[in-house]
């Protein structure tokens, strides 16, 4: 994050000499300027499709091509009202807007700024869709909205109705959100938020952080002068600016120059440098550059992992410590149990012998029970290491059996046994844990087969298939895990999923029926995170009418890893739902937990990004409405997949991923 | 319609000997039977995926393949509740249902009947989607619902709350509608409506007629015995049965046999034969076989029409009569005007001469003004004929100039001039009316360039382009036309549009952004029909700041045929909107109108079916909500197209057909 720079632009009401304005701004270290496309006082003739003479704006020779395409945000004439109630005005302004858009297209400006004035933007959105349909070079559209609807705020004040001014703040979010919806959440369309002197509640600010805010406009009027006469911002504004820039917003200084224009920029730079350093969080450092970048989930069962992936996983500073603690605890518990059994079995005679031996460490150790620990899916050995460490710490004797199906990883494991674990009892068994029959059976099974959404890398199926390797009463680490979801708003993630290239014809539907692993930044939680599916190991098998566990042909308990879960949330604030954030937590053993659920995230653990689970049709939700989601985990002989559906009041999304048509995990 | 037969089936609660049941039913002239797939008392073992022994139902040898695939509707076990609150029950019943579905798939029954018990059908719909995803042979799904929710009705009665029992009738429509929505309005899924002893309001019955009712179940209990002891239905039930069968529903007789089972069938046959004969309406006869069949609108400007199309058009028994009347009226008016002018100009001397001439018919006729009538787009000449007839009737002298761009039609016209109109003043001019410069100019221009949605075959552009052919003050027939829309519910039309094959990759979106010409039968009007766009001829040109008409380079008035219109409707009844019915009416001249707007449809006029304008995402609407639609008519130098968007409360459809990407009319 610390590498990230603040990028500032300067807004001009009018630019009679564009080159001079740009030179001034660059001289003061601004990165770009915002300039009207045509002179504010220029009015065009009524009918534009006849007898045009010459250009209606400046020549494109005044700037270099490089400056046009990197230094200039073009502002459409703010008086244009293409959604006017008058059809004449509407048509005329539409012609003017098309003229200005066409000029922008010709110049290749990086972004076009326009101003939203209300909720009714049907025609504006329509014109912009046509602009995108007909343009090869694509400018971004920046839609400027004030943070608060001043008209509504004034009405409230007039009626001495200050208490419920919240809707004045809600209103302008609506302008933007409806506009963006009409453009089908196009990722080329972003919002430019004009900060107000007063700021709304924290909840409202957080919702803006879920929107694609391309820039914030900081009017010079909200600065005040400090003792030395320099312009500064209030604490609340400082925080907001920093938050926005952390979410990749640029900053535009706008309005009357009450100070030297350089001072504003210098202040913003200082503000940015002074901010609390987030680099202390290993996750933030690790995730830098991966923000909102969608990845297909791994399928470590169907595909073998590569060296790079192992490297990344093994570097996790937290996960293997947790495993080591859990294994140590399990060994301790087994020792206790063994001692109890031993004591119980022992005759009084034995008790006397025991007394004698208790003084002799070595012989004690020799007689100690050796616990068999199987590491299922050992990879290149981190859990073998954790097991050996745990044995050392607890002074236990262990025989470690490392089962691994990936031939490349087996090579590494074998080398480790020869070179590192020479004097330890470590055996490498190549093969699929679901198909092996080993002796002795394990006292402890250790595995790390969880995906970002818990069971989504088929840990339940793998461990059930390996259940025959565990002694009755043996311990599985992990012993329980749960998946979680929260409904989220994120035009950015949704648009990214929709547009993600998968090389198939039906890609649009496919991509919105798929789980995506992603470090989510530009999103907003509509409601709290709730549990979905739970799995436990060793599994309790299905029982028959008489309460007897049913076994399959191998004698393993018959399990059913199909699940369905229906979850409901009450909406606290008007919003648009684009999908879910998905997480998991996992009880390794005892009370040793690893978690990527935001509220309980294991500090510093970097092995998992969350998942984004999109819905095909974003749902607009109102405060007080109830979102109900149903998830199914489906299993057939060949694969596992999820299906899901969301309902709000009478509205229903289509069923997602019916029969696993778009995404599945292969068994 | 009279060819249409009533098709009746017989419902069996249990079929211990399937062959015997079928034989009995066929013997009584029923066409098919409805039979449970497994015996009602058969319960399967708890866990179905182990140790299955043998079939769970009868052998498929009991019927011939032909009978299985044409004579049998299979009923799934009615007790199956795959949306139970208990996850154990849910899972177990899901397994049972899959087993029964799989058996149906094997047998190839034409339809599978299941019963809906409530609104919650998420899992049921999911299972059926999977069934469809995994089946090659496709059975129809028939979802049985009662007309009224008896439980709710009883609750009302218990609370002596008879007044508002409407929701008991609304409720079961909801069961069906939500279920069908969850299956994305799949056209293979239909409803089987079980008639109740009492019937709901007319509005509620009409809404059912918009649903794909595959069959109605007529319980024997709603029959009563007439004087002779034969089972008969009440008047209201008779009407409902006839309406449903006209909408292609089959009839299933069900329940205890209080009479000989043959009698029910005989009664239904008599009922059907006795119904008012609809064959008197030429439109109904003409449209037979075309019900709900989608056609792409013609593009007579871009493509030349073929002989078959001309044949159909020329057979319209009403349209050319109306034209003839309008032309006659126009000629009369012109004569009057001419007489007035003549009288005004005439000196007293002339008045004397006139007196003398008035006795001499022939010489009077010779001096009469000859009116030039141009038929623009003459085709094979029906409007030339209408003009000549009108001249005869009004005793006018006309010179007819027939302009036609289609070379094949020109050949026919020329032949007609040689053979039929030898002694009349008819000139054929081949060419595009927009590019011709003819003398003399016309007193009257007659054209028939309207499509099902009025301007959608580019009549405005053609007539504006031909404006130079008309004398100042001349008459255009037609002189004014309007397009209309009404929001409609029609799962059938929507599914047909969605599935229509257009041979392109993006066909789904394309088909739902296109106007379809269709004789709509299986639909329901959500609200009344309202005006959209209006065009008048001769057109009033655009005026400049000084109120002067602006001319283009040819001296024609500059016109703007772009339009936008926003229309709102209040919803009277809970429903689902799938698109619009589109219509037009047209003022030919005076008050001579042709119309395909349902409330004012010109009786017997068959030239136009309406259009169906789909929306991409069907919208569920509640009583009292407001539907707001905006339509744009867009024009560029090459083509014309429509765009549209619909809003209900906070919900917005995507913009349809942005920049004409999916459908357009070429200029």
PDB file of C-alpha atoms in Angstrom, chain A residues 313-470:
ATOM      1  CA  UNK A 313       1.499 -21.882   0.929  1.00  0.00           C
ATOM      2  CA  UNK A 314       4.538 -22.911   2.906  1.00  0.00           C
ATOM      3  CA  UNK A 315       5.394 -19.279   3.600  1.00  0.00           C
ATOM      4  CA  UNK A 316       2.275 -18.735   5.651  1.00  0.00           C
ATOM      5  CA  UNK A 317       3.606 -17.412   8.956  1.00  0.00           C
ATOM      6  CA  UNK A 318       0.610 -18.531  10.984  1.00  0.00           C
ATOM      7  CA  UNK A 319      -1.067 -21.594   9.603  1.00  0.00           C
ATOM      8  CA  UNK A 320       1.594 -24.210  10.424  1.00  0.00           C
ATOM      9  CA  UNK A 321       2.103 -22.786  13.914  1.00  0.00           C
ATOM     10  CA  UNK A 322      -1.590 -23.402  14.494  1.00  0.00           C
ATOM     11  CA  UNK A 323      -1.336 -26.923  13.124  1.00  0.00           C
ATOM     12  CA  UNK A 324       1.703 -27.607  15.296  1.00  0.00           C
ATOM     13  CA  UNK A 325      -0.163 -26.457  18.390  1.00  0.00           C
ATOM     14  CA  UNK A 326      -3.155 -28.591  17.471  1.00  0.00           C
ATOM     15  CA  UNK A 327      -1.035 -31.687  16.846  1.00  0.00           C
ATOM     16  CA  UNK A 328       0.821 -31.134  20.108  1.00  0.00           C
ATOM     17  CA  UNK A 329      -2.458 -30.910  21.980  1.00  0.00           C
ATOM     18  CA  UNK A 330      -3.747 -34.034  20.292  1.00  0.00           C
ATOM     19  CA  UNK A 331      -0.580 -35.949  21.161  1.00  0.00           C
ATOM     20  CA  UNK A 332      -0.825 -34.802  24.761  1.00  0.00           C
ATOM     21  CA  UNK A 333      -4.439 -35.945  24.938  1.00  0.00           C
ATOM     22  CA  UNK A 334      -3.550 -39.316  23.442  1.00  0.00           C
ATOM     23  CA  UNK A 335      -0.702 -39.721  25.946  1.00  0.00           C
ATOM     24  CA  UNK A 336      -3.066 -38.996  28.807  1.00  0.00           C
ATOM     25  CA  UNK A 337      -5.565 -41.453  27.443  1.00  0.00           C
ATOM     26  CA  UNK A 338      -2.865 -44.069  26.970  1.00  0.00           C
ATOM     27  CA  UNK A 339      -1.618 -43.566  30.519  1.00  0.00           C
ATOM     28  CA  UNK A 340      -5.142 -43.955  31.841  1.00  0.00           C
ATOM     29  CA  UNK A 341      -5.654 -47.135  29.878  1.00  0.00           C
ATOM     30  CA  UNK A 342      -2.259 -48.365  30.925  1.00  0.00           C
ATOM     31  CA  UNK A 343      -2.959 -47.608  34.553  1.00  0.00           C
ATOM     32  CA  UNK A 344      -6.315 -49.240  34.410  1.00  0.00           C
ATOM     33  CA  UNK A 345      -4.918 -52.381  32.840  1.00  0.00           C
ATOM     34  CA  UNK A 346      -1.982 -52.522  35.125  1.00  0.00           C
ATOM     35  CA  UNK A 347      -2.080 -54.872  38.050  1.00  0.00           C
ATOM     36  CA  UNK A 348      -0.686 -53.817  41.377  1.00  0.00           C
ATOM     37  CA  UNK A 349       2.450 -55.685  40.396  1.00  0.00           C
ATOM     38  CA  UNK A 350       2.824 -53.544  37.339  1.00  0.00           C
ATOM     39  CA  UNK A 351       2.367 -50.463  39.432  1.00  0.00           C
ATOM     40  CA  UNK A 352       5.448 -51.417  41.421  1.00  0.00           C
ATOM     41  CA  UNK A 353       7.485 -51.976  38.281  1.00  0.00           C
ATOM     42  CA  UNK A 354       6.338 -48.654  36.970  1.00  0.00           C
ATOM     43  CA  UNK A 355       7.594 -46.924  40.060  1.00  0.00           C
ATOM     44  CA  UNK A 356      11.035 -48.347  39.479  1.00  0.00           C
ATOM     45  CA  UNK A 357      11.115 -47.283  35.857  1.00  0.00           C
ATOM     46  CA  UNK A 358       9.949 -43.757  36.456  1.00  0.00           C
ATOM     47  CA  UNK A 359      13.477 -42.691  37.272  1.00  0.00           C
ATOM     48  CA  UNK A 360      14.922 -43.860  33.983  1.00  0.00           C
ATOM     49  CA  UNK A 361      14.202 -41.409  31.181  1.00  0.00           C
ATOM     50  CA  UNK A 362      15.563 -43.458  28.309  1.00  0.00           C
ATOM     51  CA  UNK A 363      13.899 -46.701  29.106  1.00  0.00           C
ATOM     52  CA  UNK A 364      10.725 -44.764  29.845  1.00  0.00           C
ATOM     53  CA  UNK A 365      10.924 -43.346  26.370  1.00  0.00           C
ATOM     54  CA  UNK A 366      11.547 -46.706  24.830  1.00  0.00           C
ATOM     55  CA  UNK A 367       8.441 -48.151  26.370  1.00  0.00           C
ATOM     56  CA  UNK A 368       6.353 -45.181  25.470  1.00  0.00           C
ATOM     57  CA  UNK A 369       3.627 -45.754  22.998  1.00  0.00           C
ATOM     58  CA  UNK A 370       4.448 -44.749  19.457  1.00  0.00           C
ATOM     59  CA  UNK A 371       1.622 -42.779  17.898  1.00  0.00           C
ATOM     60  CA  UNK A 372       1.015 -43.120  14.213  1.00  0.00           C
ATOM     61  CA  UNK A 373       0.329 -39.779  12.584  1.00  0.00           C
ATOM     62  CA  UNK A 374      -0.721 -39.798   8.963  1.00  0.00           C
ATOM     63  CA  UNK A 375      -0.313 -36.622   7.002  1.00  0.00           C
ATOM     64  CA  UNK A 376      -2.832 -36.911   4.190  1.00  0.00           C
ATOM     65  CA  UNK A 377      -1.892 -34.697   1.291  1.00  0.00           C
ATOM     66  CA  UNK A 378       1.571 -34.013   2.655  1.00  0.00           C
ATOM     67  CA  UNK A 379       2.671 -31.847  -0.273  1.00  0.00           C
ATOM     68  CA  UNK A 380       6.345 -31.024   0.225  1.00  0.00           C
ATOM     69  CA  UNK A 381       6.184 -31.701   3.946  1.00  0.00           C
ATOM     70  CA  UNK A 382       5.194 -28.678   6.037  1.00  0.00           C
ATOM     71  CA  UNK A 383       2.718 -30.710   8.066  1.00  0.00           C
ATOM     72  CA  UNK A 384       5.319 -33.482   8.509  1.00  0.00           C
ATOM     73  CA  UNK A 385       7.593 -30.838   9.964  1.00  0.00           C
ATOM     74  CA  UNK A 386       4.806 -29.522  12.177  1.00  0.00           C
ATOM     75  CA  UNK A 387       4.115 -33.067  13.402  1.00  0.00           C
ATOM     76  CA  UNK A 388       7.771 -33.750  14.220  1.00  0.00           C
ATOM     77  CA  UNK A 389       8.022 -30.428  16.038  1.00  0.00           C
ATOM     78  CA  UNK A 390       4.861 -31.180  17.992  1.00  0.00           C
ATOM     79  CA  UNK A 391       6.274 -34.589  18.957  1.00  0.00           C
ATOM     80  CA  UNK A 392       9.484 -32.963  20.182  1.00  0.00           C
ATOM     81  CA  UNK A 393       7.621 -30.354  22.176  1.00  0.00           C
ATOM     82  CA  UNK A 394       5.352 -32.895  23.830  1.00  0.00           C
ATOM     83  CA  UNK A 395       8.068 -35.457  24.195  1.00  0.00           C
ATOM     84  CA  UNK A 396       6.050 -38.010  22.226  1.00  0.00           C
ATOM     85  CA  UNK A 397       7.132 -40.797  19.967  1.00  0.00           C
ATOM     86  CA  UNK A 398       5.562 -40.637  16.540  1.00  0.00           C
ATOM     87  CA  UNK A 399       5.637 -42.590  13.369  1.00  0.00           C
ATOM     88  CA  UNK A 400       4.764 -40.228  10.546  1.00  0.00           C
ATOM     89  CA  UNK A 401       3.225 -41.572   7.347  1.00  0.00           C
ATOM     90  CA  UNK A 402       3.157 -38.945   4.625  1.00  0.00           C
ATOM     91  CA  UNK A 403       0.584 -39.726   1.946  1.00  0.00           C
ATOM     92  CA  UNK A 404       0.824 -37.689  -1.220  1.00  0.00           C
ATOM     93  CA  UNK A 405      -0.679 -38.231  -4.666  1.00  0.00           C
ATOM     94  CA  UNK A 406       1.384 -35.629  -6.540  1.00  0.00           C
ATOM     95  CA  UNK A 407       4.479 -37.421  -7.939  1.00  0.00           C
ATOM     96  CA  UNK A 408       6.520 -34.203  -7.992  1.00  0.00           C
ATOM     97  CA  UNK A 409       5.809 -33.540  -4.335  1.00  0.00           C
ATOM     98  CA  UNK A 410       6.607 -37.185  -3.522  1.00  0.00           C
ATOM     99  CA  UNK A 411      10.090 -36.659  -4.941  1.00  0.00           C
ATOM    100  CA  UNK A 412      10.623 -33.720  -2.621  1.00  0.00           C
ATOM    101  CA  UNK A 413       9.257 -35.647   0.357  1.00  0.00           C
ATOM    102  CA  UNK A 414      11.560 -38.592  -0.328  1.00  0.00           C
ATOM    103  CA  UNK A 415      14.515 -36.210  -0.512  1.00  0.00           C
ATOM    104  CA  UNK A 416      13.522 -34.651   2.798  1.00  0.00           C
ATOM    105  CA  UNK A 417      13.366 -38.076   4.407  1.00  0.00           C
ATOM    106  CA  UNK A 418      16.873 -38.863   3.143  1.00  0.00           C
ATOM    107  CA  UNK A 419      18.371 -35.504   3.999  1.00  0.00           C
ATOM    108  CA  UNK A 420      16.424 -33.848   6.809  1.00  0.00           C
ATOM    109  CA  UNK A 421      14.418 -36.502   8.616  1.00  0.00           C
ATOM    110  CA  UNK A 422      17.097 -39.227   8.437  1.00  0.00           C
ATOM    111  CA  UNK A 423      16.874 -40.066  12.131  1.00  0.00           C
ATOM    112  CA  UNK A 424      13.102 -39.719  12.377  1.00  0.00           C
ATOM    113  CA  UNK A 425      10.462 -42.333  11.679  1.00  0.00           C
ATOM    114  CA  UNK A 426       8.955 -40.864   8.521  1.00  0.00           C
ATOM    115  CA  UNK A 427       7.533 -42.980   5.698  1.00  0.00           C
ATOM    116  CA  UNK A 428       6.387 -41.589   2.381  1.00  0.00           C
ATOM    117  CA  UNK A 429       3.458 -43.333   0.708  1.00  0.00           C
ATOM    118  CA  UNK A 430       2.659 -42.204  -2.806  1.00  0.00           C
ATOM    119  CA  UNK A 431      -0.982 -42.448  -3.738  1.00  0.00           C
ATOM    120  CA  UNK A 432      -4.507 -41.186  -3.365  1.00  0.00           C
ATOM    121  CA  UNK A 433      -5.617 -41.251   0.257  1.00  0.00           C
ATOM    122  CA  UNK A 434      -9.048 -42.509  -0.842  1.00  0.00           C
ATOM    123  CA  UNK A 435      -7.591 -45.688  -2.289  1.00  0.00           C
ATOM    124  CA  UNK A 436      -4.949 -46.759   0.188  1.00  0.00           C
ATOM    125  CA  UNK A 437      -5.093 -49.435   2.827  1.00  0.00           C
ATOM    126  CA  UNK A 438      -2.245 -48.972   5.307  1.00  0.00           C
ATOM    127  CA  UNK A 439      -1.131 -50.596   8.522  1.00  0.00           C
ATOM    128  CA  UNK A 440      -0.813 -49.574  11.220  1.00  0.00           C
ATOM    129  CA  UNK A 441      -3.917 -47.426  11.322  1.00  0.00           C
ATOM    130  CA  UNK A 442      -3.438 -43.830  12.383  1.00  0.00           C
ATOM    131  CA  UNK A 443      -3.957 -42.385  15.822  1.00  0.00           C
ATOM    132  CA  UNK A 444      -4.040 -38.964  14.224  1.00  0.00           C
ATOM    133  CA  UNK A 445      -4.816 -37.905  10.710  1.00  0.00           C
ATOM    134  CA  UNK A 446      -3.562 -34.464   9.718  1.00  0.00           C
ATOM    135  CA  UNK A 447      -4.660 -32.775   6.526  1.00  0.00           C
ATOM    136  CA  UNK A 448      -4.905 -29.342   4.981  1.00  0.00           C
ATOM    137  CA  UNK A 449      -7.441 -29.738   2.211  1.00  0.00           C
ATOM    138  CA  UNK A 450      -9.566 -26.677   2.757  1.00  0.00           C
ATOM    139  CA  UNK A 451     -10.335 -24.090   0.139  1.00  0.00           C
ATOM    140  CA  UNK A 452     -11.399 -20.491   0.555  1.00  0.00           C
ATOM    141  CA  UNK A 453     -14.967 -21.606   1.111  1.00  0.00           C
ATOM    142  CA  UNK A 454     -14.045 -24.499   3.388  1.00  0.00           C
ATOM    143  CA  UNK A 455     -15.222 -27.684   1.735  1.00  0.00           C
ATOM    144  CA  UNK A 456     -14.816 -26.376  -1.823  1.00  0.00           C
ATOM    145  CA  UNK A 457     -11.586 -28.285  -2.483  1.00  0.00           C
ATOM    146  CA  UNK A 458     -13.335 -31.524  -1.531  1.00  0.00           C
ATOM    147  CA  UNK A 459     -11.850 -32.061   1.889  1.00  0.00           C
ATOM    148  CA  UNK A 460     -15.028 -33.917   3.028  1.00  0.00           C
ATOM    149  CA  UNK A 461     -14.830 -36.417   0.175  1.00  0.00           C
ATOM    150  CA  UNK A 462     -11.083 -36.974   0.605  1.00  0.00           C
ATOM    151  CA  UNK A 463     -11.272 -37.483   4.340  1.00  0.00           C
ATOM    152  CA  UNK A 464     -14.338 -39.718   4.146  1.00  0.00           C
ATOM    153  CA  UNK A 465     -12.500 -41.811   1.579  1.00  0.00           C
ATOM    154  CA  UNK A 466      -9.551 -42.058   3.960  1.00  0.00           C
ATOM    155  CA  UNK A 467     -11.683 -42.840   7.022  1.00  0.00           C
ATOM    156  CA  UNK A 468     -10.483 -46.450   6.961  1.00  0.00           C
ATOM    157  CA  UNK A 469      -6.949 -45.263   7.719  1.00  0.00           C
ATOM    158  CA  UNK A 470      -7.934 -43.931  11.145  1.00  0.00           C
TER     159      UNK A 470
END
